[in-house]
mmCIF file with all atom_site columns, C-alpha atoms in Angstrom:
data_model
loop_
_atom_site.group_PDB
_atom_site.id
_atom_site.type_symbol
_atom_site.label_atom_id
_atom_site.label_alt_id
_atom_site.label_comp_id
_atom_site.label_asym_id
_atom_site.label_entity_id
_atom_site.label_seq_id
_atom_site.pdbx_PDB_ins_code
_atom_site.Cartn_x
_atom_site.Cartn_y
_atom_site.Cartn_z
_atom_site.occupancy
_atom_site.B_iso_or_equiv
_atom_site.pdbx_formal_charge
_atom_site.auth_seq_id
_atom_site.auth_comp_id
_atom_site.auth_asym_id
_atom_site.auth_atom_id
_atom_site.pdbx_PDB_model_num
ATOM 1   C CA . MET A 1 1   ? -109.172 -83.858 52.734 1.00 70.00 ? 27  MET A CA 1
ATOM 2   C CA . THR A 1 2   ? -112.563 -84.538 52.111 1.00 84.00 ? 28  THR A CA 1
ATOM 3   C CA . PHE A 1 3   ? -115.979 -82.179 52.953 1.00 91.00 ? 29  PHE A CA 1
ATOM 4   C CA . GLY A 1 4   ? -118.879 -80.507 52.150 1.00 95.00 ? 30  GLY A CA 1
ATOM 5   C CA . TRP A 1 5   ? -120.698 -77.349 51.495 1.00 97.00 ? 31  TRP A CA 1
ATOM 6   C CA . GLN A 1 6   ? -123.721 -75.924 53.145 1.00 97.00 ? 32  GLN A CA 1
ATOM 7   C CA . PRO A 1 7   ? -125.658 -72.207 52.923 1.00 97.00 ? 33  PRO A CA 1
ATOM 8   C CA . ARG A 1 8   ? -124.411 -69.772 55.185 1.00 96.00 ? 34  ARG A CA 1
ATOM 9   C CA . PRO A 1 9   ? -126.864 -68.436 57.468 1.00 94.00 ? 35  PRO A CA 1
ATOM 10  C CA . HIS A 1 10  ? -125.686 -64.697 56.806 1.00 95.00 ? 36  HIS A CA 1
ATOM 11  C CA . PRO A 1 11  ? -123.295 -63.645 54.165 1.00 97.00 ? 37  PRO A CA 1
ATOM 12  C CA . LEU A 1 12  ? -119.877 -62.812 54.458 1.00 97.00 ? 38  LEU A CA 1
ATOM 13  C CA . ALA A 1 13  ? -118.839 -59.503 53.443 1.00 97.00 ? 39  ALA A CA 1
ATOM 14  C CA . PRO A 1 14  ? -117.911 -59.506 49.888 1.00 97.00 ? 40  PRO A CA 1
ATOM 15  C CA . VAL A 1 15  ? -113.701 -58.369 49.099 1.00 97.00 ? 41  VAL A CA 1
ATOM 16  C CA . GLY A 1 16  ? -113.107 -59.898 45.927 1.00 97.00 ? 42  GLY A CA 1
ATOM 17  C CA . ALA A 1 17  ? -115.053 -62.387 43.340 1.00 97.00 ? 43  ALA A CA 1
ATOM 18  C CA . VAL A 1 18  ? -113.939 -65.172 41.207 1.00 97.00 ? 44  VAL A CA 1
ATOM 19  C CA . ALA A 1 19  ? -115.167 -65.916 37.739 1.00 96.00 ? 45  ALA A CA 1
ATOM 20  C CA . SER A 1 20  ? -114.818 -68.908 35.306 1.00 95.00 ? 46  SER A CA 1
ATOM 21  C CA . GLY A 1 21  ? -115.513 -69.562 31.641 1.00 94.00 ? 47  GLY A CA 1
ATOM 22  C CA . PRO A 1 22  ? -117.723 -66.814 30.047 1.00 95.00 ? 48  PRO A CA 1
ATOM 23  C CA . ALA A 1 23  ? -118.107 -65.187 33.395 1.00 96.00 ? 49  ALA A CA 1
ATOM 24  C CA . ALA A 1 24  ? -114.267 -64.427 33.541 1.00 95.00 ? 50  ALA A CA 1
ATOM 25  C CA . ARG A 1 25  ? -114.273 -63.156 30.048 1.00 94.00 ? 51  ARG A CA 1
ATOM 26  C CA . ARG A 1 26  ? -117.017 -60.777 30.967 1.00 95.00 ? 52  ARG A CA 1
ATOM 27  C CA . LEU A 1 27  ? -115.524 -59.726 34.203 1.00 96.00 ? 53  LEU A CA 1
ATOM 28  C CA . ALA A 1 28  ? -112.093 -59.195 32.061 1.00 95.00 ? 54  ALA A CA 1
ATOM 29  C CA . ASP A 1 29  ? -114.376 -56.925 29.961 1.00 95.00 ? 55  ASP A CA 1
ATOM 30  C CA . ARG A 1 30  ? -115.711 -55.391 32.893 1.00 96.00 ? 56  ARG A CA 1
ATOM 31  C CA . LEU A 1 31  ? -112.553 -54.339 34.787 1.00 96.00 ? 57  LEU A CA 1
ATOM 32  C CA . LEU A 1 32  ? -111.320 -52.912 31.522 1.00 95.00 ? 58  LEU A CA 1
ATOM 33  C CA . ARG A 1 33  ? -113.834 -50.244 31.480 1.00 95.00 ? 59  ARG A CA 1
ATOM 34  C CA . LEU A 1 34  ? -113.199 -49.176 34.747 1.00 95.00 ? 60  LEU A CA 1
ATOM 35  C CA . SER A 1 35  ? -111.129 -45.783 35.233 1.00 94.00 ? 61  SER A CA 1
ATOM 36  C CA . ASP A 1 36  ? -107.362 -46.178 35.674 1.00 91.00 ? 62  ASP A CA 1
ATOM 37  C CA . GLU A 1 37  ? -107.428 -45.232 39.475 1.00 92.00 ? 63  GLU A CA 1
ATOM 38  C CA . ALA A 1 38  ? -110.042 -47.894 40.379 1.00 93.00 ? 64  ALA A CA 1
ATOM 39  C CA . LEU A 1 39  ? -108.420 -50.620 38.216 1.00 93.00 ? 65  LEU A CA 1
ATOM 40  C CA . ALA A 1 40  ? -104.933 -49.830 40.070 1.00 91.00 ? 66  ALA A CA 1
ATOM 41  C CA . ALA A 1 41  ? -107.111 -50.697 43.879 1.00 94.00 ? 67  ALA A CA 1
ATOM 42  C CA . ILE A 1 42  ? -107.760 -54.134 42.521 1.00 95.00 ? 68  ILE A CA 1
ATOM 43  C CA . GLU A 1 43  ? -105.093 -57.608 42.604 1.00 94.00 ? 69  GLU A CA 1
ATOM 44  C CA . GLY A 1 44  ? -105.702 -60.429 40.808 1.00 93.00 ? 70  GLY A CA 1
ATOM 45  C CA . VAL A 1 45  ? -104.282 -63.745 39.447 1.00 92.00 ? 71  VAL A CA 1
ATOM 46  C CA . ALA A 1 46  ? -105.723 -65.229 35.975 1.00 89.00 ? 72  ALA A CA 1
ATOM 47  C CA . GLY A 1 47  ? -105.273 -69.107 34.893 1.00 86.00 ? 73  GLY A CA 1
ATOM 48  C CA . GLU A 1 48  ? -106.576 -70.867 31.942 1.00 85.00 ? 74  GLU A CA 1
ATOM 49  C CA . GLY A 1 49  ? -110.271 -69.466 32.137 1.00 89.00 ? 75  GLY A CA 1
ATOM 50  C CA . ARG A 1 50  ? -110.082 -68.179 35.349 1.00 93.00 ? 76  ARG A CA 1
ATOM 51  C CA . ILE A 1 51  ? -109.759 -64.869 37.275 1.00 95.00 ? 77  ILE A CA 1
ATOM 52  C CA . ALA A 1 52  ? -110.160 -64.193 40.819 1.00 95.00 ? 78  ALA A CA 1
ATOM 53  C CA . VAL A 1 53  ? -109.749 -60.459 42.254 1.00 96.00 ? 79  VAL A CA 1
ATOM 54  C CA . LEU A 1 54  ? -109.675 -58.777 45.349 1.00 96.00 ? 80  LEU A CA 1
ATOM 55  C CA . GLY A 1 55  ? -110.697 -55.114 45.865 1.00 95.00 ? 81  GLY A CA 1
ATOM 56  C CA . GLU A 1 56  ? -113.971 -53.139 44.684 1.00 93.00 ? 82  GLU A CA 1
ATOM 57  C CA . VAL A 1 57  ? -115.001 -55.415 42.004 1.00 94.00 ? 83  VAL A CA 1
ATOM 58  C CA . PRO A 1 58  ? -117.954 -54.165 39.885 1.00 93.00 ? 84  PRO A CA 1
ATOM 59  C CA . TRP A 1 59  ? -120.857 -56.414 39.668 1.00 93.00 ? 85  TRP A CA 1
ATOM 60  C CA . THR A 1 60  ? -120.427 -58.706 36.653 1.00 93.00 ? 86  THR A CA 1
ATOM 61  C CA . ASP A 1 61  ? -123.174 -61.606 36.075 1.00 95.00 ? 87  ASP A CA 1
ATOM 62  C CA . GLY A 1 62  ? -121.605 -65.284 37.134 1.00 96.00 ? 88  GLY A CA 1
ATOM 63  C CA . LEU A 1 63  ? -119.364 -64.006 39.659 1.00 97.00 ? 89  LEU A CA 1
ATOM 64  C CA . THR A 1 64  ? -118.945 -65.924 42.619 1.00 97.00 ? 90  THR A CA 1
ATOM 65  C CA . TRP A 1 65  ? -118.506 -63.297 45.717 1.00 98.00 ? 91  TRP A CA 1
ATOM 66  C CA . LEU A 1 66  ? -115.546 -63.868 48.273 1.00 98.00 ? 92  LEU A CA 1
ATOM 67  C CA . GLY A 1 67  ? -115.638 -62.752 51.926 1.00 98.00 ? 93  GLY A CA 1
ATOM 68  C CA . ARG A 1 68  ? -113.254 -63.581 54.900 1.00 96.00 ? 94  ARG A CA 1
ATOM 69  C CA . ASP A 1 69  ? -114.572 -65.708 57.926 1.00 96.00 ? 95  ASP A CA 1
ATOM 70  C CA . PRO A 1 70  ? -113.458 -64.079 61.395 1.00 96.00 ? 96  PRO A CA 1
ATOM 71  C CA . ALA A 1 71  ? -112.529 -67.808 62.300 1.00 96.00 ? 97  ALA A CA 1
ATOM 72  C CA . ALA A 1 72  ? -110.110 -68.226 59.230 1.00 96.00 ? 98  ALA A CA 1
ATOM 73  C CA . THR A 1 73  ? -108.721 -65.072 57.732 1.00 95.00 ? 99  THR A CA 1
ATOM 74  C CA . ALA A 1 74  ? -106.285 -66.595 55.615 1.00 95.00 ? 100 ALA A CA 1
ATOM 75  C CA . LEU A 1 75  ? -108.978 -68.107 53.600 1.00 96.00 ? 101 LEU A CA 1
ATOM 76  C CA . LEU A 1 76  ? -111.196 -66.477 51.283 1.00 97.00 ? 102 LEU A CA 1
ATOM 77  C CA . LEU A 1 77  ? -114.574 -68.502 51.003 1.00 97.00 ? 103 LEU A CA 1
ATOM 78  C CA . PRO A 1 78  ? -117.683 -67.605 49.103 1.00 98.00 ? 104 PRO A CA 1
ATOM 79  C CA . THR A 1 79  ? -120.105 -64.866 50.780 1.00 98.00 ? 105 THR A CA 1
ATOM 80  C CA . THR A 1 80  ? -123.070 -67.531 50.505 1.00 97.00 ? 106 THR A CA 1
ATOM 81  C CA . ARG A 1 81  ? -121.860 -70.994 51.483 1.00 96.00 ? 107 ARG A CA 1
ATOM 82  C CA . VAL A 1 82  ? -119.696 -72.417 54.136 1.00 95.00 ? 108 VAL A CA 1
ATOM 83  C CA . PRO A 1 83  ? -117.720 -75.558 54.532 1.00 96.00 ? 109 PRO A CA 1
ATOM 84  C CA . ASP A 1 84  ? -119.101 -78.342 56.725 1.00 95.00 ? 110 ASP A CA 1
ATOM 85  C CA . ARG A 1 85  ? -115.931 -78.667 58.948 1.00 94.00 ? 111 ARG A CA 1
ATOM 86  C CA . PRO A 1 86  ? -114.713 -75.599 61.083 1.00 95.00 ? 112 PRO A CA 1
ATOM 87  C CA . VAL A 1 87  ? -113.239 -73.505 58.943 1.00 96.00 ? 113 VAL A CA 1
ATOM 88  C CA . ASP A 1 88  ? -110.381 -72.646 61.310 1.00 96.00 ? 114 ASP A CA 1
ATOM 89  C CA . LEU A 1 89  ? -109.091 -76.353 61.099 1.00 95.00 ? 115 LEU A CA 1
ATOM 90  C CA . LEU A 1 90  ? -109.607 -76.436 57.241 1.00 94.00 ? 116 LEU A CA 1
ATOM 91  C CA . GLN A 1 91  ? -107.269 -73.752 56.903 1.00 95.00 ? 117 GLN A CA 1
ATOM 92  C CA . ALA A 1 92  ? -105.054 -74.693 59.190 1.00 95.00 ? 118 ALA A CA 1
ATOM 93  C CA . ALA A 1 93  ? -104.562 -77.964 57.159 1.00 93.00 ? 119 ALA A CA 1
ATOM 94  C CA . LEU A 1 94  ? -104.435 -76.183 53.821 1.00 93.00 ? 120 LEU A CA 1
ATOM 95  C CA . LEU A 1 95  ? -101.961 -73.677 55.342 1.00 93.00 ? 121 LEU A CA 1
ATOM 96  C CA . ARG A 1 96  ? -99.755  -76.701 56.085 1.00 92.00 ? 122 ARG A CA 1
ATOM 97  C CA . ARG A 1 97  ? -100.093 -77.971 52.456 1.00 89.00 ? 123 ARG A CA 1
ATOM 98  C CA . VAL A 1 98  ? -99.403  -75.276 50.319 1.00 89.00 ? 124 VAL A CA 1
ATOM 99  C CA . PRO A 1 99  ? -96.078  -73.164 49.684 1.00 87.00 ? 125 PRO A CA 1
ATOM 100 C CA . ASP A 1 100 ? -95.499  -70.173 51.874 1.00 85.00 ? 126 ASP A CA 1
ATOM 101 C CA . GLY A 1 101 ? -96.495  -67.030 50.416 1.00 82.00 ? 127 GLY A CA 1
ATOM 102 C CA . SER A 1 102 ? -99.634  -68.673 48.939 1.00 87.00 ? 128 SER A CA 1
ATOM 103 C CA . ALA A 1 103 ? -102.039 -67.064 51.253 1.00 90.00 ? 129 ALA A CA 1
ATOM 104 C CA . PRO A 1 104 ? -104.902 -65.877 51.132 1.00 93.00 ? 130 PRO A CA 1
ATOM 105 C CA . LEU A 1 105 ? -106.510 -68.927 49.637 1.00 94.00 ? 131 LEU A CA 1
ATOM 106 C CA . VAL A 1 106 ? -109.380 -68.977 47.794 1.00 95.00 ? 132 VAL A CA 1
ATOM 107 C CA . LEU A 1 107 ? -111.775 -72.261 48.915 1.00 95.00 ? 133 LEU A CA 1
ATOM 108 C CA . LEU A 1 108 ? -114.372 -72.925 46.830 1.00 95.00 ? 134 LEU A CA 1
ATOM 109 C CA . PRO A 1 109 ? -116.678 -76.035 46.028 1.00 92.00 ? 135 PRO A CA 1
ATOM 110 C CA . GLU A 1 110 ? -114.434 -76.925 42.982 1.00 89.00 ? 136 GLU A CA 1
ATOM 111 C CA . GLY A 1 111 ? -111.171 -76.366 44.227 1.00 89.00 ? 137 GLY A CA 1
ATOM 112 C CA . LEU A 1 112 ? -108.295 -73.812 45.726 1.00 91.00 ? 138 LEU A CA 1
ATOM 113 C CA . ILE A 1 113 ? -106.362 -71.032 44.143 1.00 92.00 ? 139 ILE A CA 1
ATOM 114 C CA . ALA A 1 114 ? -103.274 -69.388 46.081 1.00 91.00 ? 140 ALA A CA 1
ATOM 115 C CA . LEU A 1 115 ? -103.733 -65.420 45.663 1.00 90.00 ? 141 LEU A CA 1
ATOM 116 C CA . GLY A 1 116 ? -100.436 -65.138 47.571 1.00 89.00 ? 142 GLY A CA 1
ATOM 117 C CA . ARG A 1 117 ? -98.886  -63.622 44.043 1.00 84.00 ? 143 ARG A CA 1
ATOM 118 C CA . ALA A 1 118 ? -101.666 -61.680 43.084 1.00 89.00 ? 144 ALA A CA 1
ATOM 119 C CA . ARG A 1 119 ? -100.436 -58.485 41.473 1.00 90.00 ? 145 ARG A CA 1
ATOM 120 C CA . PRO A 1 120 ? -102.230 -55.102 41.062 1.00 91.00 ? 146 PRO A CA 1
ATOM 121 C CA . VAL A 1 121 ? -104.606 -55.958 37.613 1.00 90.00 ? 147 VAL A CA 1
ATOM 122 C CA . ASP A 1 122 ? -103.648 -53.599 34.709 1.00 87.00 ? 148 ASP A CA 1
ATOM 123 C CA . ARG A 1 123 ? -105.026 -52.962 31.097 1.00 92.00 ? 149 ARG A CA 1
ATOM 124 C CA . ALA A 1 124 ? -101.779 -54.794 29.127 1.00 92.00 ? 150 ALA A CA 1
ATOM 125 C CA . TRP A 1 125 ? -102.648 -57.756 31.582 1.00 87.00 ? 151 TRP A CA 1
ATOM 126 C CA . LEU A 1 126 ? -105.896 -58.152 30.987 1.00 91.00 ? 152 LEU A CA 1
ATOM 127 C CA . ARG A 1 127 ? -106.029 -57.483 27.505 1.00 92.00 ? 153 ARG A CA 1
ATOM 128 C CA . ARG A 1 128 ? -103.486 -60.532 27.027 1.00 89.00 ? 154 ARG A CA 1
ATOM 129 C CA . TRP A 1 129 ? -105.371 -62.625 29.266 1.00 89.00 ? 155 TRP A CA 1
ATOM 130 C CA . ARG A 1 130 ? -108.576 -61.668 27.576 1.00 86.00 ? 156 ARG A CA 1
ATOM 131 C CA . GLU A 1 131 ? -106.948 -62.774 24.106 1.00 85.00 ? 157 GLU A CA 1
ATOM 132 C CA . ARG A 1 132 ? -105.851 -66.100 24.880 1.00 80.00 ? 158 ARG A CA 1
#
């Protein structure tokens, strides 16, 4: 499936963020400075050099903020970009291609992240990921 991206005329309200490389490390460091209560309200997944989180994410340089388009609520998209194809049709096509329980899906110009297995973020998890 090929499609492009264009600027979104009106940014979506942020519901989470994704970061890669040095920005992901900065995000992990920033999350570690949150109170236990604030950290417990954030869910996320992490992979090699990347973190995706949902909730009230503290501002960190280099994040891609994620929002929900009303036409495709199972997708999280960059708040300032929109695919050049109808998002409801993209959502339907993507959901057919991923295993059940993968949604919500983060759709980015560089790929797809399944957030269905997101778990509450805790300090031990962040420290282990940070030390990789």
